[in-house]
Coordinates of C-alpha atoms in Angstrom, one line a residue:
Chain X
M8 CA 3.2 -15.3 -23.4
R9 CA 3.3 -13.3 -20.2
R10 CA 1.1 -10.3 -20.1
L11 CA 0.9 -7.0 -18.0
H12 CA -2.4 -5.1 -18.0
H13 CA -1.5 -1.5 -17.4
I14 CA -2.2 2.2 -18.1
V15 CA 0.7 4.3 -19.6
L16 CA 0.7 6.9 -16.8
S17 CA 0.1 4.6 -13.9
P18 CA 3.2 4.8 -11.5
Y19 CA 2.3 1.4 -10.2
A20 CA 2.4 -0.2 -13.6
R21 CA 5.6 1.6 -14.4
K22 CA 7.4 0.3 -11.3
V23 CA 6.4 -3.3 -12.4
R24 CA 7.5 -2.6 -15.9
L25 CA 10.9 -1.5 -14.7
A26 CA 11.1 -4.5 -12.4
L27 CA 10.2 -7.0 -15.2
A28 CA 12.8 -5.3 -17.5
E29 CA 15.5 -5.4 -15.0
K30 CA 14.9 -9.0 -14.5
R31 CA 14.7 -9.5 -18.3
V32 CA 11.2 -10.8 -18.2
E33 CA 9.4 -10.0 -21.4
V34 CA 5.8 -9.2 -21.4
E35 CA 3.1 -8.1 -23.8
L36 CA 1.6 -4.9 -22.6
I37 CA -2.2 -4.6 -22.7
E38 CA -3.6 -1.2 -22.2
E39 CA -6.7 -1.1 -19.9
T40 CA -9.4 1.3 -19.2
P41 CA -10.4 0.1 -15.7
W42 CA -13.0 2.9 -15.2
T43 CA -15.2 1.3 -17.9
R44 CA -15.5 -1.8 -15.5
E45 CA -15.6 -4.3 -18.3
L46 CA -16.0 -7.8 -17.1
P47 CA -12.9 -9.6 -18.5
F48 CA -10.8 -7.2 -16.6
L49 CA -12.8 -7.3 -13.4
R50 CA -12.5 -11.1 -13.6
L51 CA -8.7 -10.6 -13.5
N52 CA -8.9 -8.1 -10.7
P53 CA -12.1 -7.3 -8.9
A54 CA -10.4 -4.3 -7.3
A55 CA -10.4 -2.8 -11.0
T56 CA -6.8 -1.4 -10.6
V57 CA -3.8 -1.8 -12.7
P58 CA -1.3 -3.4 -13.1
V59 CA -2.1 -7.1 -13.3
F60 CA 0.5 -9.6 -14.2
V61 CA -0.5 -12.9 -16.0
D62 CA 2.3 -15.3 -15.9
D63 CA 3.2 -17.9 -18.5
P64 CA 2.0 -21.5 -18.5
G65 CA 5.5 -22.5 -17.2
H66 CA 4.5 -20.7 -14.0
G67 CA 1.0 -22.0 -14.0
G68 CA -0.4 -19.0 -15.7
A69 CA -0.7 -17.2 -12.2
V70 CA -2.7 -14.1 -12.3
V71 CA -1.3 -11.5 -9.8
A72 CA -2.9 -8.2 -9.0
D73 CA -1.5 -5.2 -6.9
S74 CA 1.9 -3.9 -7.8
A75 CA 3.4 -4.7 -4.4
A76 CA 2.1 -8.2 -4.7
I77 CA 3.5 -8.4 -8.3
C78 CA 7.0 -7.2 -7.2
E79 CA 7.2 -9.8 -4.3
Y80 CA 6.0 -12.5 -6.7
L81 CA 8.6 -11.6 -9.3
E82 CA 11.3 -11.4 -6.5
E83 CA 10.3 -15.0 -5.4
T84 CA 9.9 -16.5 -9.0
R85 CA 12.8 -14.6 -10.6
P86 CA 15.3 -13.8 -8.0
E87 CA 18.0 -12.5 -10.2
P88 CA 19.0 -9.7 -10.1
P89 CA 17.6 -9.1 -6.7
L90 CA 15.6 -6.0 -6.2
L91 CA 14.9 -6.6 -2.5
A92 CA 18.6 -7.5 -1.6
G93 CA 20.1 -7.6 1.8
D94 CA 19.0 -8.8 5.3
A95 CA 15.7 -8.5 6.8
R96 CA 16.4 -4.9 8.0
Q97 CA 17.7 -3.7 4.6
R98 CA 14.6 -5.2 3.0
A99 CA 12.5 -3.4 5.4
E100 CA 14.0 -0.2 4.5
I101 CA 13.4 -0.9 0.7
R102 CA 9.8 -1.6 1.4
R103 CA 9.4 1.5 3.7
L104 CA 10.6 3.6 0.9
V105 CA 8.4 1.9 -1.8
A106 CA 5.5 2.6 0.5
W107 CA 6.8 6.3 0.9
F108 CA 6.5 6.8 -2.9
D109 CA 3.4 4.7 -3.6
D110 CA 1.3 5.9 -0.7
K111 CA 2.6 9.3 0.4
M112 CA 4.1 10.7 -2.9
M113 CA 1.1 9.2 -4.9
R114 CA -1.3 10.9 -2.6
E115 CA 0.4 14.3 -2.3
V116 CA 1.8 14.6 -5.8
T117 CA 1.2 12.1 -8.6
A118 CA -2.5 11.5 -8.2
N119 CA -3.1 15.2 -8.0
L120 CA -1.1 16.0 -11.2
V121 CA -1.8 13.1 -13.4
E122 CA -5.5 12.8 -12.4
E123 CA -6.1 16.4 -13.0
R124 CA -3.9 17.0 -16.1
V125 CA -4.6 13.7 -17.9
M126 CA -6.9 11.1 -16.6
K127 CA -9.8 13.5 -16.2
K128 CA -9.6 14.2 -19.9
V129 CA -8.9 10.6 -20.9
R130 CA -12.1 9.5 -18.9
G131 CA -14.1 12.5 -19.9
G132 CA -14.5 13.6 -16.3
G133 CA -14.8 17.4 -16.2
H134 CA -12.3 20.2 -15.6
P135 CA -9.0 20.1 -14.0
D136 CA -9.1 21.2 -10.3
S137 CA -6.4 24.0 -10.1
G138 CA -6.2 23.7 -6.3
R139 CA -5.1 20.1 -6.6
I140 CA -2.6 21.0 -9.4
R141 CA -1.0 23.7 -7.2
A142 CA -0.9 21.3 -4.2
G143 CA 0.7 18.6 -6.3
S144 CA 3.3 20.9 -7.8
R145 CA 4.2 22.4 -4.3
N146 CA 4.5 18.9 -2.7
L147 CA 6.7 17.6 -5.6
V148 CA 9.4 20.0 -4.4
T149 CA 9.5 18.5 -0.9
H150 CA 9.5 14.9 -2.5
L151 CA 12.5 15.9 -4.8
E152 CA 14.3 17.2 -1.7
Y153 CA 13.8 13.9 0.1
I154 CA 15.1 12.0 -3.0
G155 CA 18.0 14.3 -3.1
W156 CA 18.8 13.8 0.6
L157 CA 18.6 10.0 0.2
A158 CA 20.7 10.0 -2.9
D159 CA 23.3 12.2 -1.0
Q160 CA 23.6 9.7 1.7
R161 CA 23.5 6.5 -0.2
R162 CA 24.5 5.1 -3.6
W163 CA 20.9 4.2 -4.4
L164 CA 17.9 5.4 -2.5
A165 CA 17.6 2.4 0.0
G166 CA 21.4 1.6 0.2
D167 CA 24.4 0.4 -1.7
A168 CA 22.3 -1.6 -4.3
I169 CA 19.6 -0.5 -6.7
S170 CA 16.2 -1.8 -5.5
L171 CA 12.5 -1.5 -5.8
A172 CA 12.7 1.8 -3.9
D173 CA 14.6 3.4 -6.9
F174 CA 12.1 2.0 -9.2
A175 CA 9.1 3.0 -7.3
A176 CA 10.5 6.7 -7.1
A177 CA 11.5 6.7 -10.7
A178 CA 8.1 5.4 -11.7
H179 CA 6.4 8.4 -10.2
L180 CA 9.0 10.9 -11.4
S181 CA 8.8 9.5 -15.0
C182 CA 4.9 10.0 -15.0
L183 CA 5.5 13.6 -13.7
D184 CA 8.3 14.1 -16.3
Y185 CA 6.0 12.9 -19.0
I186 CA 3.5 15.7 -18.1
D187 CA 6.4 18.1 -17.9
Y188 CA 5.8 19.0 -14.1
V189 CA 9.4 18.4 -12.9
R190 CA 11.4 21.5 -12.8
W191 CA 14.8 19.8 -13.2
E192 CA 16.7 23.1 -13.1
A193 CA 15.4 23.8 -9.6
A194 CA 15.7 20.2 -8.3
P195 CA 18.6 19.2 -5.9
A196 CA 21.7 18.1 -7.8
A197 CA 21.8 14.8 -6.1
A198 CA 18.2 14.0 -7.2
K199 CA 18.8 15.0 -10.8
D200 CA 22.1 12.9 -10.9
W201 CA 20.2 9.8 -9.4
Y202 CA 17.4 10.2 -12.0
Q203 CA 20.0 10.3 -14.7
R204 CA 21.6 7.2 -13.6
I205 CA 18.4 5.3 -13.3
K206 CA 17.1 6.7 -16.7
S207 CA 20.2 5.5 -18.4
R208 CA 19.6 1.9 -17.6
P209 CA 18.4 -0.5 -20.4
A210 CA 15.4 -1.3 -18.3
F211 CA 14.2 2.4 -18.6
R212 CA 13.9 2.2 -22.4
T213 CA 10.3 0.8 -22.4
L214 CA 9.1 3.9 -20.4
L215 CA 11.0 6.4 -22.6
A216 CA 9.2 5.1 -25.8
D217 CA 5.7 5.6 -24.2
H218 CA 3.4 7.6 -26.1
L219 CA -0.1 8.6 -24.8
P220 CA -2.4 9.8 -27.8
G221 CA -3.3 13.4 -27.4
F222 CA -0.6 13.9 -24.7
P223 CA 2.8 14.2 -26.3
P224 CA 5.7 14.2 -23.8
P225 CA 8.0 17.1 -23.8
E226 CA 11.3 16.8 -25.7
H227 CA 13.6 16.2 -22.7
Y228 CA 11.4 13.3 -21.5
A229 CA 13.3 10.6 -23.6
D230 CA 16.6 12.5 -23.4
L231 CA 19.3 10.9 -21.3
D232 CA 21.0 14.2 -21.0
F233 CA 18.1 16.3 -19.9
Chain Z
M5 CA 12.1 -4.3 25.0
R6 CA 10.4 -4.4 21.6
R7 CA 8.0 -1.5 21.1
L8 CA 5.0 -0.8 18.7
H9 CA 4.2 2.8 18.2
H10 CA 0.4 2.8 17.4
I11 CA -3.0 4.4 17.4
V12 CA -5.8 2.4 19.1
L13 CA -8.1 2.6 16.0
S14 CA -5.5 2.4 13.3
P15 CA -6.4 -0.8 11.3
Y16 CA -2.6 -0.9 10.1
A17 CA -1.5 -0.9 13.6
R18 CA -4.1 -3.6 14.6
K19 CA -3.0 -5.8 11.7
V20 CA 0.5 -5.7 13.0
R21 CA -0.5 -6.3 16.6
L22 CA -2.5 -9.5 15.5
A23 CA 0.6 -10.7 13.5
L24 CA 2.8 -10.0 16.6
A25 CA 0.5 -11.8 19.0
E26 CA 0.0 -14.8 16.7
K27 CA 3.9 -15.2 16.4
R28 CA 4.0 -14.6 20.1
V29 CA 6.3 -11.6 20.0
E30 CA 5.5 -9.4 23.0
V31 CA 5.6 -5.6 22.6
E32 CA 5.2 -2.6 24.7
L33 CA 2.5 -0.5 23.0
I34 CA 3.3 3.2 22.7
E35 CA 0.2 5.5 21.9
E36 CA 1.3 8.2 19.4
T37 CA -0.5 11.4 18.1
P38 CA 1.4 11.7 14.7
W39 CA -0.7 14.8 13.7
T40 CA 1.3 16.8 16.3
R41 CA 4.3 16.1 14.3
E42 CA 6.7 15.7 17.4
L43 CA 10.4 15.3 16.5
P44 CA 11.0 12.1 18.4
F45 CA 8.4 10.4 16.4
L46 CA 9.2 12.0 13.0
R47 CA 12.8 10.7 13.6
L48 CA 11.4 7.1 13.9
N49 CA 9.3 7.6 10.7
P50 CA 9.5 10.7 8.6
A51 CA 6.1 9.8 7.0
A52 CA 4.6 10.4 10.4
T53 CA 2.4 7.3 10.1
V54 CA 1.7 4.4 12.5
P55 CA 2.6 1.7 13.2
V56 CA 6.3 1.8 13.8
F57 CA 8.0 -1.3 15.1
V58 CA 11.2 -1.1 17.1
D59 CA 12.9 -4.4 17.5
D60 CA 14.9 -5.6 20.5
P61 CA 18.7 -5.4 20.7
G62 CA 19.0 -9.0 19.8
H63 CA 17.7 -8.0 16.3
G64 CA 19.9 -4.9 16.2
G65 CA 17.2 -2.6 17.4
A66 CA 15.8 -2.3 13.8
V67 CA 13.2 0.4 13.4
V68 CA 10.6 -0.7 10.8
A69 CA 8.0 1.7 9.6
D70 CA 4.9 1.0 7.3
S71 CA 2.6 -1.9 8.2
A72 CA 3.3 -4.0 5.1
A73 CA 7.0 -3.6 5.7
I74 CA 6.6 -4.6 9.3
C75 CA 4.7 -7.8 8.4
E76 CA 7.1 -8.9 5.9
Y77 CA 10.1 -8.1 8.3
L78 CA 8.2 -10.3 11.0
E79 CA 7.7 -13.0 8.5
E80 CA 11.6 -13.0 7.8
T81 CA 12.7 -12.7 11.3
R82 CA 10.0 -14.8 13.1
P83 CA 8.8 -17.3 10.5
E84 CA 6.7 -19.3 12.8
P85 CA 3.7 -19.6 12.5
P86 CA 3.8 -18.5 8.9
L87 CA 1.4 -15.8 8.0
L88 CA 2.5 -15.9 4.3
A89 CA 2.4 -19.6 3.8
G90 CA 2.4 -21.4 0.4
D91 CA 4.1 -21.1 -2.8
A92 CA 4.7 -17.8 -4.7
R93 CA 1.2 -17.9 -6.2
Q94 CA -0.6 -18.4 -2.9
R95 CA 1.6 -15.8 -1.3
A96 CA 0.7 -13.4 -4.0
E97 CA -3.0 -14.1 -3.3
I98 CA -2.5 -13.2 0.4
R99 CA -0.7 -10.0 -0.5
R100 CA -3.5 -9.1 -3.0
L101 CA -6.1 -9.4 -0.3
V102 CA -4.1 -7.5 2.2
A103 CA -3.8 -4.7 -0.4
W104 CA -7.6 -5.0 -1.1
F105 CA -8.5 -4.4 2.7
D106 CA -5.7 -1.9 3.4
D107 CA -6.1 0.3 0.2
K108 CA -9.6 -0.3 -1.1
M109 CA -11.6 -1.0 2.2
M110 CA -9.6 1.6 3.9
R111 CA -10.4 4.3 1.3
E112 CA -14.0 3.3 0.8
V113 CA -15.0 2.4 4.4
T114 CA -12.6 2.5 7.4
A115 CA -11.0 6.0 6.7
N116 CA -14.4 7.6 6.2
L117 CA -16.0 6.2 9.4
V118 CA -13.1 6.2 11.8
E119 CA -11.9 9.5 10.6
E120 CA -15.4 11.3 10.8
R121 CA -16.6 9.5 14.0
V122 CA -13.4 9.5 16.1
M123 CA -10.3 11.0 14.6
K124 CA -11.8 14.4 14.0
K125 CA -12.8 14.7 17.5
V126 CA -9.5 13.3 19.0
R127 CA -7.6 15.9 16.9
G128 CA -10.2 18.6 17.3
G129 CA -10.7 19.0 13.7
G130 CA -14.3 20.2 13.2
H131 CA -17.7 18.5 12.5
P132 CA -18.2 15.0 11.2
D133 CA -19.0 15.0 7.5
S134 CA -22.3 13.1 7.1
G135 CA -21.8 12.4 3.4
R136 CA -18.5 10.5 4.2
I137 CA -20.4 8.6 7.0
R138 CA -23.2 7.5 4.6
A139 CA -20.6 6.5 2.0
G140 CA -18.6 4.5 4.5
S141 CA -21.7 2.7 5.8
R142 CA -22.9 1.9 2.3
N143 CA -19.6 0.6 1.1
L144 CA -19.2 -1.5 4.2
V145 CA -22.1 -3.7 3.1
T146 CA -20.3 -4.5 -0.1
H147 CA -17.0 -5.4 1.7
L148 CA -18.9 -7.6 4.1
E149 CA -20.3 -9.4 1.1
Y150 CA -16.9 -9.9 -0.4
I151 CA -15.6 -11.3 2.9
G152 CA -18.6 -13.6 3.0
W153 CA -18.0 -14.7 -0.4
L154 CA -14.4 -15.4 0.3
A155 CA -15.2 -17.2 3.5
D156 CA -17.7 -19.3 1.7
Q157 CA -15.2 -20.5 -0.8
R158 CA -12.2 -21.0 1.5
R159 CA -11.4 -22.1 5.1
W160 CA -9.7 -18.7 5.6
L161 CA -9.9 -15.6 3.4
A162 CA -6.9 -16.4 1.2
G163 CA -6.9 -20.2 1.3
D164 CA -6.7 -23.2 3.7
A165 CA -4.3 -21.5 6.2
I166 CA -4.9 -18.4 8.3
S167 CA -2.8 -15.5 6.9
L168 CA -2.1 -11.8 6.9
A169 CA -5.1 -11.4 4.7
D170 CA -7.5 -12.5 7.6
F171 CA -5.7 -10.2 10.0
A172 CA -5.9 -7.3 7.7
A173 CA -9.6 -7.8 7.1
A174 CA -10.2 -8.4 10.8
A175 CA -8.2 -5.2 11.7
H176 CA -10.5 -3.2 9.8
L177 CA -13.8 -4.8 10.9
S178 CA -12.6 -4.6 14.5
C179 CA -12.1 -0.8 14.2
L180 CA -15.6 -0.6 12.7
D181 CA -17.0 -2.9 15.4
Y182 CA -15.5 -0.8 18.0
I183 CA -17.4 2.3 16.8
D184 CA -20.5 0.1 16.4
Y185 CA -20.9 0.5 12.5
V186 CA -21.1 -3.3 11.7
R187 CA -24.6 -4.5 11.5
W188 CA -23.8 -8.1 12.2
E189 CA -27.6 -9.1 12.0
A190 CA -27.6 -8.1 8.3
A191 CA -24.0 -9.5 7.4
P192 CA -23.6 -12.7 5.4
A193 CA -23.5 -15.7 7.7
A194 CA -20.2 -16.8 6.3
A195 CA -18.6 -13.4 7.1
K196 CA -20.0 -13.4 10.6
D197 CA -18.8 -17.0 11.1
W198 CA -15.4 -16.2 9.9
Y199 CA -15.1 -13.2 12.2
Q200 CA -16.3 -15.3 15.2
R201 CA -13.5 -17.8 14.4
I202 CA -10.8 -15.2 14.2
K203 CA -12.1 -13.2 17.1
S204 CA -11.8 -16.3 19.4
R205 CA -8.2 -16.7 18.8
P206 CA -5.8 -15.8 21.7
A207 CA -4.1 -13.2 19.5
F208 CA -7.2 -11.1 19.3
R209 CA -7.4 -10.5 23.1
T210 CA -5.1 -7.6 23.0
L211 CA -7.6 -5.8 20.6
L212 CA -10.7 -6.7 22.6
A213 CA -9.2 -5.0 25.7
D214 CA -8.6 -1.7 24.0
H215 CA -10.3 1.3 25.4
L216 CA -10.1 4.8 23.8
P217 CA -11.0 7.4 26.5
G218 CA -14.3 9.3 25.6
F219 CA -15.2 6.5 23.0
P220 CA -16.4 3.5 24.9
P221 CA -16.9 0.4 22.7
P222 CA -20.5 -1.2 22.4
E223 CA -21.1 -4.1 24.7
H224 CA -20.8 -6.8 21.9
Y225 CA -17.3 -5.5 21.0
A226 CA -15.5 -7.8 23.4
D227 CA -18.2 -10.6 23.3
L228 CA -16.9 -13.7 21.5
D229 CA -20.6 -14.7 21.2
F230 CA -21.8 -11.4 19.5

């Protein structure tokens, strides 16, 4: 059986879970605690990061670490439906946006809020830093505006077709929504409409059923009509 | 004419310069100061990061931002010589290692040393943080060991063929060598031998001719027999 080693509130793992579900690749989810640096996990990925995908024996049991590498690997081994569709230029636009969310939004928003609100407690690592929480909340407004601007110009964030760019953005937003930091009533209408569309896809169901012990999501988290 | 917008000591721009040179794609280099947030550059890349590649009219003048997106784009538009060779699994290993250097080594080593030693002065941003410099130097030892371990097992870092993984690692090391933070006499022999091999390639010449005003490189920087 295929396995995905993950953490519930890792946006990188969530992006891969969405890509897997969209491509109808079933996986067993294995919850990790990479900060304990246990050898079996370090042997899978010496970088000690999630997600790590372990493919089935039919694909040689390949072990793939790093979410961008996993997504490219899935696109090469399970091309349908494509999540990097189009010519080289369109694919570059998808990849640029994935990096926007996974690097820039991660650093400016998601890492601040998820780390301070949840992961510090999970790991037992001290008090939340209110400065980082304020910065994360403030930056989230700008990122929602950018998502709204993209969704206003295009059917999906990178163009006419749904792509990894949508899944990357949705992965971050779903983490932030789980900890109730998205003020949907103040978000641009186009951003909310886009999130509603992607949240309604069957692939999203796996995320909506998530439950992190001690950190229940708000009621609207799993509501498609939020 | 094709253009690459870059910063001399950006390891991401250097990785792309190496890939371009290896594929014999000539570019005009344009030095940027992204921290001044000037509109013409923000229009090219709203993330305000280097590198940004602007392709020739024959390729529709495509503007590609983000170094990983640029490398994938180059691989798709100029497949020879391949820098992501092999089957899906081997390509995943190359991409995993690129992420290792561009995420992990960047955060643990390169960002600390290049930021504190050079970029703060270039931008006029205060005194170097000696704690970050010590951490960067200490972590560099571990990364050189990992490079040595890989180079001991394999011909090139990701396998039998030279790949983007080698160029990513060499891009970081060349920045660190420019500011004279690599203690080659204490580095694993296999790491030094690997760097000597990659440094001798014609593609590397462009980096060895670099000169950042006010920050001359040490004598051994351009020496192939360092």
